[in-house]
């Protein structure tokens, strides 16, 4: 048997070895703890030394470091978990990053961009495709923050708070709403939800039924960007993002309010994060009676955002927005003083599934699948108005509105009865889209990078309810390419383009260039930074589904017996093609008083070609001269019964040039002010209505003044684009009180009553001169909140303080002064004392 001394020696050696192994294990674990490193810079790329970088997990600072002379920092996280960084530096606003997951042995790269304490210089993506500080891009971009959107139920008023943007809502809350940017058409905007195209076929997008529920921010890039996003990004890109859950515990947020016109709104949100998972879910319900008969509106919105960190470098994320709305459509009340018994119902789904991988600190890859499903049903349930046995516009019985006097902002007026209804109808508009795409970006050096990708989309659409329409499928694809970088943190550039193929009109190419040069780099002093900028770009747009179905070329080709092909030759009518856009922009930005104030001004010159114009049914007799009068009348009735009230043609061209100016700055750390003004000089250079009056007949007139009933005439302004617009907003964000004051202004604009042939006798007596027909307006809004307790706020929003009834186009009364007030409740650890 071994002696006790021998056993004691063996046991001692085993214990020593175990202790050494434990020490080595602990040392190895410590040495392999998650590492977070990066570089702190300002918005122009200059290094920021002396910044305090803190690593936070579960509300506790677990590590901190000070950036070195080259702006670099490195932190050790210890255990795996979810973290975020808080960065502070003199003369800069404190920065808190989105949270992220880091495993025990991960190395995480987080470069941090600080912004001046008195101005807002956000990180933007829409203009370049990669996160870029605003001062490093020449693009005209505005970011609407949570403070801008927090008290809003929709985006309509918020979108007016930027240069060059005009919002037109043909009715009251929930009514159809269009965005016009820098003179472009309402279909010239690419709207994205978490990177997914949210528009109808042809980029139509109705902002009216879109709720702000689970919309964290809206980034609006003004300018063409087909080089990145394909057809539809002619005038702007509107990028909406969904918030993420960040708290280490489930947090609940409830909002409930009520107000004028039987308006009520309830919203519930739950969010949080645990280890590799973050989650957010939201639901809201809003309803109102509005201020007109048959104009009730309600919308229900459901949203979700789920993220899963496969590792610190690879994340999987899915977002969903589902909106269901219904609104009455009383029509243009001022033209009839009788409300249509009509409704519009929308069901919209936007889904994004994305896999993001940071392969190396210099290489990023993303794969995204996007799904869009949109349904819109428009029904006229019952005829309203005064019955008339023989209504020329209806080719038989119809109803008229009451006798009214229509007065335009130009002082001209007309009195009579307009045709309200011809027959009951029900039509549905369907837009389906599936997208899958890849994007990769690489930084070759600190000063040069590139982007490349591929996007494939399958679009399907139809307008059931009419035998005149047929289902449409479009297979499109495009390859975006871009090179971006800087020279000595002073000269910044973006050069790019795309190769695109569309099943409707073939191959296209869209180049783009942006240059940005600092004459005077940011510094302290009265003049604290000067830069000049230049942009060039081209873009195209797909025709909408309705445009394609109602093509004048197709209509004439389908009626050879009526002389359609001969008319095509006489008027040089071509098959429907893609509208085009080209822009040149030059400007400068000047910072004052150590970057307390920033002023920006730019000149833009846009050329829009092959724009789609609308030819009224009253021209059918001239377009098909071989038909008898009875045959022409019968054909018009068939078109009208199938909702083809106008036929489409690529016949319009116009130029839109102007000047944008904006200024912003802060007072202390709580007050932020910004305002802007835009002058727009837009003129129609070519119009189908002017092309061949010998064939089409004379242009309608009012007291000898030519009138464009459906489209503007040559030399006139495009409809609904005011030459003068402006805005001002002031926000206060304190520890317990927030306040937001907004003001939007617009001058008179050109428009039409669209009542050609629609008086009681089938005449044009209710047409008015186009010039300055729509009223100018000033819309003032005020809102705010007050924290009663750590878990409860009260809030209120007052809209249209001046009670202006002429914010919408002629014929459509706007909402009067309205007030909502409510209570916001929060639940979660830390929400109670």
Short mmCIF file of N, CA and C in Angstrom, two decimals, residues 609-734:
data_model
loop_
_atom_site.label_atom_id
_atom_site.label_comp_id
_atom_site.label_asym_id
_atom_site.label_seq_id
_atom_site.Cartn_x
_atom_site.Cartn_y
_atom_site.Cartn_z
N UNK A 609 -39.59 64.65 -68.86
CA UNK A 609 -39.98 64.33 -70.23
C UNK A 609 -40.87 63.10 -70.30
N UNK A 610 -41.57 62.99 -71.41
CA UNK A 610 -42.50 61.87 -71.64
C UNK A 610 -43.48 61.70 -70.48
N UNK A 611 -43.87 62.82 -69.86
CA UNK A 611 -44.82 62.74 -68.76
C UNK A 611 -46.19 62.30 -69.28
N UNK A 612 -46.93 61.63 -68.43
CA UNK A 612 -48.24 61.09 -68.82
C UNK A 612 -49.30 62.16 -68.67
N UNK A 613 -50.05 62.35 -69.75
CA UNK A 613 -51.13 63.32 -69.79
C UNK A 613 -52.44 62.58 -69.99
N UNK A 614 -53.55 63.24 -69.68
CA UNK A 614 -54.85 62.58 -69.69
C UNK A 614 -55.76 63.24 -70.72
N UNK A 615 -56.27 62.42 -71.64
CA UNK A 615 -57.13 62.89 -72.71
C UNK A 615 -58.56 62.52 -72.37
N UNK A 616 -59.43 63.49 -72.27
CA UNK A 616 -60.81 63.26 -71.84
C UNK A 616 -61.64 62.52 -72.87
N UNK A 617 -62.71 61.88 -72.40
CA UNK A 617 -63.58 61.10 -73.27
C UNK A 617 -64.28 61.96 -74.31
N UNK A 618 -64.44 63.24 -74.02
CA UNK A 618 -65.13 64.11 -74.98
C UNK A 618 -64.38 64.22 -76.29
N UNK A 619 -63.10 63.79 -76.33
CA UNK A 619 -62.32 63.86 -77.56
C UNK A 619 -62.45 62.62 -78.43
N UNK A 620 -63.19 61.62 -77.96
CA UNK A 620 -63.34 60.39 -78.73
C UNK A 620 -63.87 60.65 -80.14
N UNK A 621 -64.88 61.52 -80.32
CA UNK A 621 -65.36 61.75 -81.70
C UNK A 621 -64.26 62.26 -82.63
N UNK A 622 -63.35 63.10 -82.11
CA UNK A 622 -62.29 63.62 -82.97
C UNK A 622 -61.19 62.57 -83.20
N UNK A 623 -60.96 61.72 -82.19
CA UNK A 623 -59.90 60.72 -82.31
C UNK A 623 -60.32 59.57 -83.22
N UNK A 624 -61.61 59.28 -83.29
CA UNK A 624 -62.12 58.19 -84.12
C UNK A 624 -63.15 58.76 -85.10
N UNK A 625 -62.70 59.53 -86.08
CA UNK A 625 -63.65 60.24 -86.95
C UNK A 625 -64.46 59.32 -87.86
N UNK A 626 -64.04 58.07 -88.05
CA UNK A 626 -64.77 57.18 -88.96
C UNK A 626 -66.01 56.58 -88.34
N UNK A 627 -66.18 56.72 -87.03
CA UNK A 627 -67.38 56.19 -86.38
C UNK A 627 -68.54 57.16 -86.56
N UNK A 628 -69.74 56.60 -86.59
CA UNK A 628 -70.92 57.46 -86.61
C UNK A 628 -71.10 58.09 -85.24
N UNK A 629 -71.95 59.11 -85.18
CA UNK A 629 -72.20 59.78 -83.90
C UNK A 629 -72.75 58.80 -82.87
N UNK A 630 -73.62 57.89 -83.32
CA UNK A 630 -74.19 56.90 -82.40
C UNK A 630 -73.12 55.95 -81.90
N UNK A 631 -72.22 55.53 -82.79
CA UNK A 631 -71.14 54.62 -82.38
C UNK A 631 -70.17 55.31 -81.43
N UNK A 632 -69.87 56.57 -81.69
CA UNK A 632 -69.00 57.31 -80.79
C UNK A 632 -69.62 57.46 -79.41
N UNK A 633 -70.90 57.77 -79.36
CA UNK A 633 -71.59 57.91 -78.09
C UNK A 633 -71.60 56.60 -77.33
N UNK A 634 -71.84 55.49 -78.05
CA UNK A 634 -71.86 54.18 -77.40
C UNK A 634 -70.48 53.84 -76.84
N UNK A 635 -69.43 54.16 -77.58
CA UNK A 635 -68.08 53.86 -77.12
C UNK A 635 -67.75 54.68 -75.87
N UNK A 636 -68.15 55.95 -75.86
CA UNK A 636 -67.91 56.77 -74.68
C UNK A 636 -68.61 56.18 -73.46
N UNK A 637 -69.83 55.68 -73.65
CA UNK A 637 -70.56 55.08 -72.53
C UNK A 637 -69.83 53.84 -72.00
N UNK A 638 -69.31 53.03 -72.92
CA UNK A 638 -68.58 51.83 -72.50
C UNK A 638 -67.34 52.22 -71.69
N UNK A 639 -66.59 53.21 -72.17
CA UNK A 639 -65.40 53.65 -71.45
C UNK A 639 -65.77 54.19 -70.07
N UNK A 640 -66.80 54.99 -70.02
CA UNK A 640 -67.20 55.57 -68.74
C UNK A 640 -67.67 54.51 -67.77
N UNK A 641 -68.41 53.52 -68.27
CA UNK A 641 -68.88 52.45 -67.39
C UNK A 641 -67.74 51.62 -66.84
N UNK A 642 -66.60 51.64 -67.56
CA UNK A 642 -65.43 50.88 -67.11
C UNK A 642 -64.36 51.77 -66.49
N UNK A 643 -64.77 53.00 -66.08
CA UNK A 643 -63.93 53.91 -65.31
C UNK A 643 -62.75 54.45 -66.08
N UNK A 644 -62.77 54.34 -67.40
CA UNK A 644 -61.71 54.93 -68.22
C UNK A 644 -62.13 56.35 -68.57
N UNK A 645 -62.16 57.22 -67.55
CA UNK A 645 -62.64 58.59 -67.75
C UNK A 645 -61.67 59.41 -68.58
N UNK A 646 -60.40 59.07 -68.54
CA UNK A 646 -59.40 59.71 -69.38
C UNK A 646 -58.50 58.62 -69.95
N UNK A 647 -57.91 58.91 -71.11
CA UNK A 647 -56.94 58.01 -71.72
C UNK A 647 -55.56 58.63 -71.61
N UNK A 648 -54.53 57.79 -71.55
CA UNK A 648 -53.19 58.26 -71.19
C UNK A 648 -52.24 58.26 -72.38
N UNK A 649 -51.33 59.23 -72.35
CA UNK A 649 -50.37 59.38 -73.43
C UNK A 649 -49.13 60.08 -72.88
N UNK A 650 -47.94 59.68 -73.38
CA UNK A 650 -46.67 60.33 -72.99
C UNK A 650 -46.48 61.61 -73.81
N UNK A 651 -47.25 62.63 -73.50
CA UNK A 651 -47.25 63.81 -74.35
C UNK A 651 -46.79 65.07 -73.66
N UNK A 652 -46.59 65.03 -72.35
CA UNK A 652 -46.29 66.26 -71.62
C UNK A 652 -44.81 66.33 -71.26
N UNK A 653 -44.27 67.53 -71.33
CA UNK A 653 -42.91 67.79 -70.85
C UNK A 653 -42.94 69.12 -70.12
N UNK A 654 -42.19 69.18 -69.03
CA UNK A 654 -42.13 70.46 -68.31
C UNK A 654 -40.80 70.59 -67.60
N UNK A 655 -40.50 71.84 -67.30
CA UNK A 655 -39.28 72.19 -66.59
C UNK A 655 -39.65 72.74 -65.22
N UNK A 656 -38.89 72.33 -64.20
CA UNK A 656 -39.12 72.84 -62.85
C UNK A 656 -37.77 73.23 -62.27
N UNK A 657 -37.57 74.53 -62.08
CA UNK A 657 -36.35 75.02 -61.48
C UNK A 657 -36.72 75.87 -60.26
N UNK A 658 -35.78 76.03 -59.38
CA UNK A 658 -36.10 76.81 -58.20
C UNK A 658 -34.94 76.92 -57.24
N UNK A 659 -35.23 77.56 -56.12
CA UNK A 659 -34.23 77.78 -55.08
C UNK A 659 -34.81 77.31 -53.75
N UNK A 660 -34.04 76.51 -53.05
CA UNK A 660 -34.38 76.09 -51.69
C UNK A 660 -33.44 76.79 -50.71
N UNK A 661 -33.99 77.21 -49.59
CA UNK A 661 -33.17 77.79 -48.53
C UNK A 661 -33.69 77.29 -47.20
N UNK A 662 -32.79 76.91 -46.30
CA UNK A 662 -33.19 76.43 -44.98
C UNK A 662 -32.16 76.87 -43.95
N UNK A 663 -32.63 77.03 -42.73
CA UNK A 663 -31.75 77.41 -41.63
C UNK A 663 -32.19 76.65 -40.39
N UNK A 664 -31.23 76.22 -39.60
CA UNK A 664 -31.56 75.50 -38.37
C UNK A 664 -30.49 75.78 -37.32
N UNK A 665 -30.90 75.62 -36.08
CA UNK A 665 -29.96 75.85 -34.98
C UNK A 665 -30.63 75.57 -33.66
N UNK A 666 -29.82 75.54 -32.61
CA UNK A 666 -30.33 75.25 -31.28
C UNK A 666 -30.06 76.37 -30.31
N UNK A 667 -30.91 76.41 -29.29
CA UNK A 667 -30.71 77.32 -28.16
C UNK A 667 -30.55 76.43 -26.93
N UNK A 668 -29.34 76.34 -26.43
CA UNK A 668 -29.07 75.39 -25.36
C UNK A 668 -29.19 73.97 -25.89
N UNK A 669 -29.45 73.06 -24.98
CA UNK A 669 -29.56 71.64 -25.38
C UNK A 669 -31.00 71.19 -25.53
N UNK A 670 -31.97 72.07 -25.28
CA UNK A 670 -33.37 71.66 -25.27
C UNK A 670 -34.21 72.22 -26.41
N UNK A 671 -33.81 73.36 -26.97
CA UNK A 671 -34.62 74.03 -27.99
C UNK A 671 -33.95 73.89 -29.35
N UNK A 672 -34.74 73.48 -30.33
CA UNK A 672 -34.22 73.33 -31.70
C UNK A 672 -35.18 74.02 -32.64
N UNK A 673 -34.64 74.86 -33.52
CA UNK A 673 -35.43 75.63 -34.47
C UNK A 673 -34.98 75.32 -35.88
N UNK A 674 -35.93 75.24 -36.78
CA UNK A 674 -35.56 75.13 -38.20
C UNK A 674 -36.68 75.70 -39.05
N UNK A 675 -36.31 76.21 -40.19
CA UNK A 675 -37.28 76.79 -41.11
C UNK A 675 -36.72 76.79 -42.51
N UNK A 676 -37.60 77.02 -43.48
CA UNK A 676 -37.15 77.01 -44.86
C UNK A 676 -38.14 77.65 -45.80
N UNK A 677 -37.65 77.95 -46.99
CA UNK A 677 -38.47 78.56 -48.04
C UNK A 677 -38.03 77.97 -49.37
N UNK A 678 -39.00 77.77 -50.27
CA UNK A 678 -38.71 77.27 -51.61
C UNK A 678 -39.44 78.11 -52.64
N UNK A 679 -38.70 78.56 -53.63
CA UNK A 679 -39.31 79.21 -54.79
C UNK A 679 -39.25 78.21 -55.95
N UNK A 680 -40.40 77.95 -56.56
CA UNK A 680 -40.50 76.98 -57.65
C UNK A 680 -41.01 77.67 -58.90
N UNK A 681 -40.23 77.60 -59.97
CA UNK A 681 -40.62 78.13 -61.27
C UNK A 681 -40.79 76.93 -62.20
N UNK A 682 -42.03 76.48 -62.37
CA UNK A 682 -42.32 75.32 -63.20
C UNK A 682 -43.19 75.75 -64.37
N UNK A 683 -42.88 75.24 -65.55
CA UNK A 683 -43.64 75.63 -66.74
C UNK A 683 -43.75 74.43 -67.67
N UNK A 684 -44.95 74.25 -68.26
CA UNK A 684 -45.20 73.17 -69.20
C UNK A 684 -44.62 73.56 -70.56
N UNK A 685 -43.79 72.68 -71.12
CA UNK A 685 -43.15 72.95 -72.40
C UNK A 685 -43.86 72.29 -73.58
N UNK A 686 -44.61 71.22 -73.29
CA UNK A 686 -45.34 70.53 -74.36
C UNK A 686 -46.59 69.91 -73.76
N UNK A 687 -47.71 70.00 -74.48
CA UNK A 687 -48.96 69.43 -73.99
C UNK A 687 -49.76 68.89 -75.16
N UNK A 688 -50.37 67.74 -75.00
CA UNK A 688 -51.16 67.12 -76.05
C UNK A 688 -52.33 68.03 -76.45
N UNK A 689 -52.92 68.72 -75.48
CA UNK A 689 -54.08 69.56 -75.76
C UNK A 689 -53.74 70.63 -76.78
N UNK A 690 -52.49 71.09 -76.81
CA UNK A 690 -52.08 72.14 -77.74
C UNK A 690 -51.60 71.61 -79.08
N UNK A 691 -51.43 70.30 -79.22
CA UNK A 691 -50.69 69.77 -80.36
C UNK A 691 -51.41 69.96 -81.70
N UNK A 692 -52.68 69.60 -81.78
CA UNK A 692 -53.37 69.64 -83.07
C UNK A 692 -54.82 70.03 -82.85
N UNK A 693 -55.05 71.33 -82.73
CA UNK A 693 -56.40 71.80 -82.48
C UNK A 693 -57.29 71.61 -83.71
N UNK A 694 -56.69 71.53 -84.90
CA UNK A 694 -57.50 71.31 -86.10
C UNK A 694 -58.21 69.96 -86.03
N UNK A 695 -57.54 68.96 -85.42
CA UNK A 695 -58.16 67.65 -85.30
C UNK A 695 -58.97 67.53 -84.02
N UNK A 696 -58.43 68.02 -82.92
CA UNK A 696 -59.05 67.80 -81.62
C UNK A 696 -60.13 68.83 -81.29
N UNK A 697 -60.19 69.89 -82.04
CA UNK A 697 -61.17 70.91 -81.71
C UNK A 697 -60.56 71.99 -80.84
N UNK A 698 -61.29 73.10 -80.67
CA UNK A 698 -60.74 74.23 -79.92
C UNK A 698 -60.60 73.92 -78.44
N UNK A 699 -59.64 74.60 -77.81
CA UNK A 699 -59.44 74.49 -76.37
C UNK A 699 -60.57 75.20 -75.66
N UNK A 700 -61.17 74.62 -74.60
CA UNK A 700 -62.23 75.31 -73.88
C UNK A 700 -61.74 76.64 -73.33
N UNK A 701 -62.64 77.58 -73.22
CA UNK A 701 -62.28 78.90 -72.71
C UNK A 701 -63.26 79.36 -71.64
N UNK A 702 -62.81 80.32 -70.84
CA UNK A 702 -63.66 81.01 -69.87
C UNK A 702 -63.46 82.50 -70.10
N UNK A 703 -64.50 83.16 -70.61
CA UNK A 703 -64.40 84.58 -70.95
C UNK A 703 -63.18 84.87 -71.81
N UNK A 704 -62.95 83.96 -72.77
CA UNK A 704 -61.83 84.13 -73.69
C UNK A 704 -60.50 83.63 -73.18
N UNK A 705 -60.44 83.15 -71.93
CA UNK A 705 -59.19 82.64 -71.35
C UNK A 705 -59.11 81.14 -71.62
N UNK A 706 -58.08 80.63 -72.31
CA UNK A 706 -57.97 79.19 -72.55
C UNK A 706 -57.86 78.42 -71.23
N UNK A 707 -58.52 77.26 -71.18
CA UNK A 707 -58.55 76.43 -69.97
C UNK A 707 -58.09 75.02 -70.32
N UNK A 708 -57.16 74.49 -69.54
CA UNK A 708 -56.80 73.08 -69.63
C UNK A 708 -57.68 72.30 -68.67
N UNK A 709 -58.66 71.54 -69.14
CA UNK A 709 -59.61 70.90 -68.22
C UNK A 709 -59.02 69.72 -67.45
N UNK A 710 -58.06 68.99 -68.04
CA UNK A 710 -57.48 67.83 -67.40
C UNK A 710 -55.98 67.99 -67.15
N UNK A 711 -55.31 68.71 -68.03
CA UNK A 711 -53.87 68.92 -67.92
C UNK A 711 -53.57 70.39 -68.21
N UNK A 712 -52.48 70.91 -67.68
CA UNK A 712 -52.12 72.31 -67.94
C UNK A 712 -51.75 72.52 -69.40
N UNK A 713 -51.98 73.72 -69.88
CA UNK A 713 -51.63 74.08 -71.26
C UNK A 713 -50.17 74.48 -71.35
N UNK A 714 -49.65 74.51 -72.55
CA UNK A 714 -48.27 74.93 -72.75
C UNK A 714 -48.07 76.35 -72.22
N UNK A 715 -46.96 76.54 -71.52
CA UNK A 715 -46.64 77.84 -70.95
C UNK A 715 -47.21 78.05 -69.56
N UNK A 716 -48.09 77.15 -69.11
CA UNK A 716 -48.68 77.27 -67.78
C UNK A 716 -47.88 76.45 -66.76
N UNK A 717 -48.24 76.60 -65.50
CA UNK A 717 -47.60 75.79 -64.45
C UNK A 717 -48.25 74.40 -64.40
N UNK A 718 -47.49 73.37 -64.01
CA UNK A 718 -48.12 72.08 -63.67
C UNK A 718 -49.10 72.28 -62.51
N UNK A 719 -50.16 71.50 -62.50
CA UNK A 719 -51.18 71.65 -61.48
C UNK A 719 -50.65 71.32 -60.09
N UNK A 720 -51.17 72.05 -59.10
CA UNK A 720 -50.99 71.78 -57.68
C UNK A 720 -49.53 71.90 -57.21
N UNK A 721 -48.74 72.72 -57.88
CA UNK A 721 -47.38 73.03 -57.44
C UNK A 721 -47.31 74.53 -57.19
N UNK A 722 -47.35 74.92 -55.94
CA UNK A 722 -47.32 76.34 -55.60
C UNK A 722 -45.93 76.91 -55.85
N UNK A 723 -45.83 78.12 -56.37
CA UNK A 723 -44.49 78.70 -56.60
C UNK A 723 -43.78 79.10 -55.32
N UNK A 724 -44.50 79.34 -54.23
CA UNK A 724 -43.88 79.74 -52.97
C UNK A 724 -44.37 78.82 -51.84
N UNK A 725 -43.45 78.18 -51.16
CA UNK A 725 -43.79 77.36 -49.99
C UNK A 725 -42.76 77.60 -48.91
N UNK A 726 -43.14 77.35 -47.67
CA UNK A 726 -42.22 77.52 -46.56
C UNK A 726 -42.71 76.79 -45.33
N UNK A 727 -41.86 76.74 -44.33
CA UNK A 727 -42.20 76.06 -43.09
C UNK A 727 -41.35 76.62 -41.96
N UNK A 728 -41.81 76.41 -40.75
CA UNK A 728 -41.05 76.74 -39.54
C UNK A 728 -41.47 75.77 -38.46
N UNK A 729 -40.49 75.28 -37.71
CA UNK A 729 -40.80 74.38 -36.61
C UNK A 729 -39.88 74.68 -35.43
N UNK A 730 -40.46 74.61 -34.25
CA UNK A 730 -39.71 74.82 -33.00
C UNK A 730 -40.04 73.69 -32.06
N UNK A 731 -39.03 73.04 -31.52
CA UNK A 731 -39.26 71.93 -30.59
C UNK A 731 -38.51 72.20 -29.30
N UNK A 732 -39.14 71.79 -28.21
CA UNK A 732 -38.52 71.86 -26.89
C UNK A 732 -38.61 70.48 -26.26
N UNK A 733 -37.49 69.96 -25.80
CA UNK A 733 -37.45 68.65 -25.17
C UNK A 733 -36.76 68.78 -23.82
N UNK A 734 -37.55 68.88 -22.75
CA UNK A 734 -37.02 68.95 -21.41
C UNK A 734 -37.16 67.63 -20.68
#
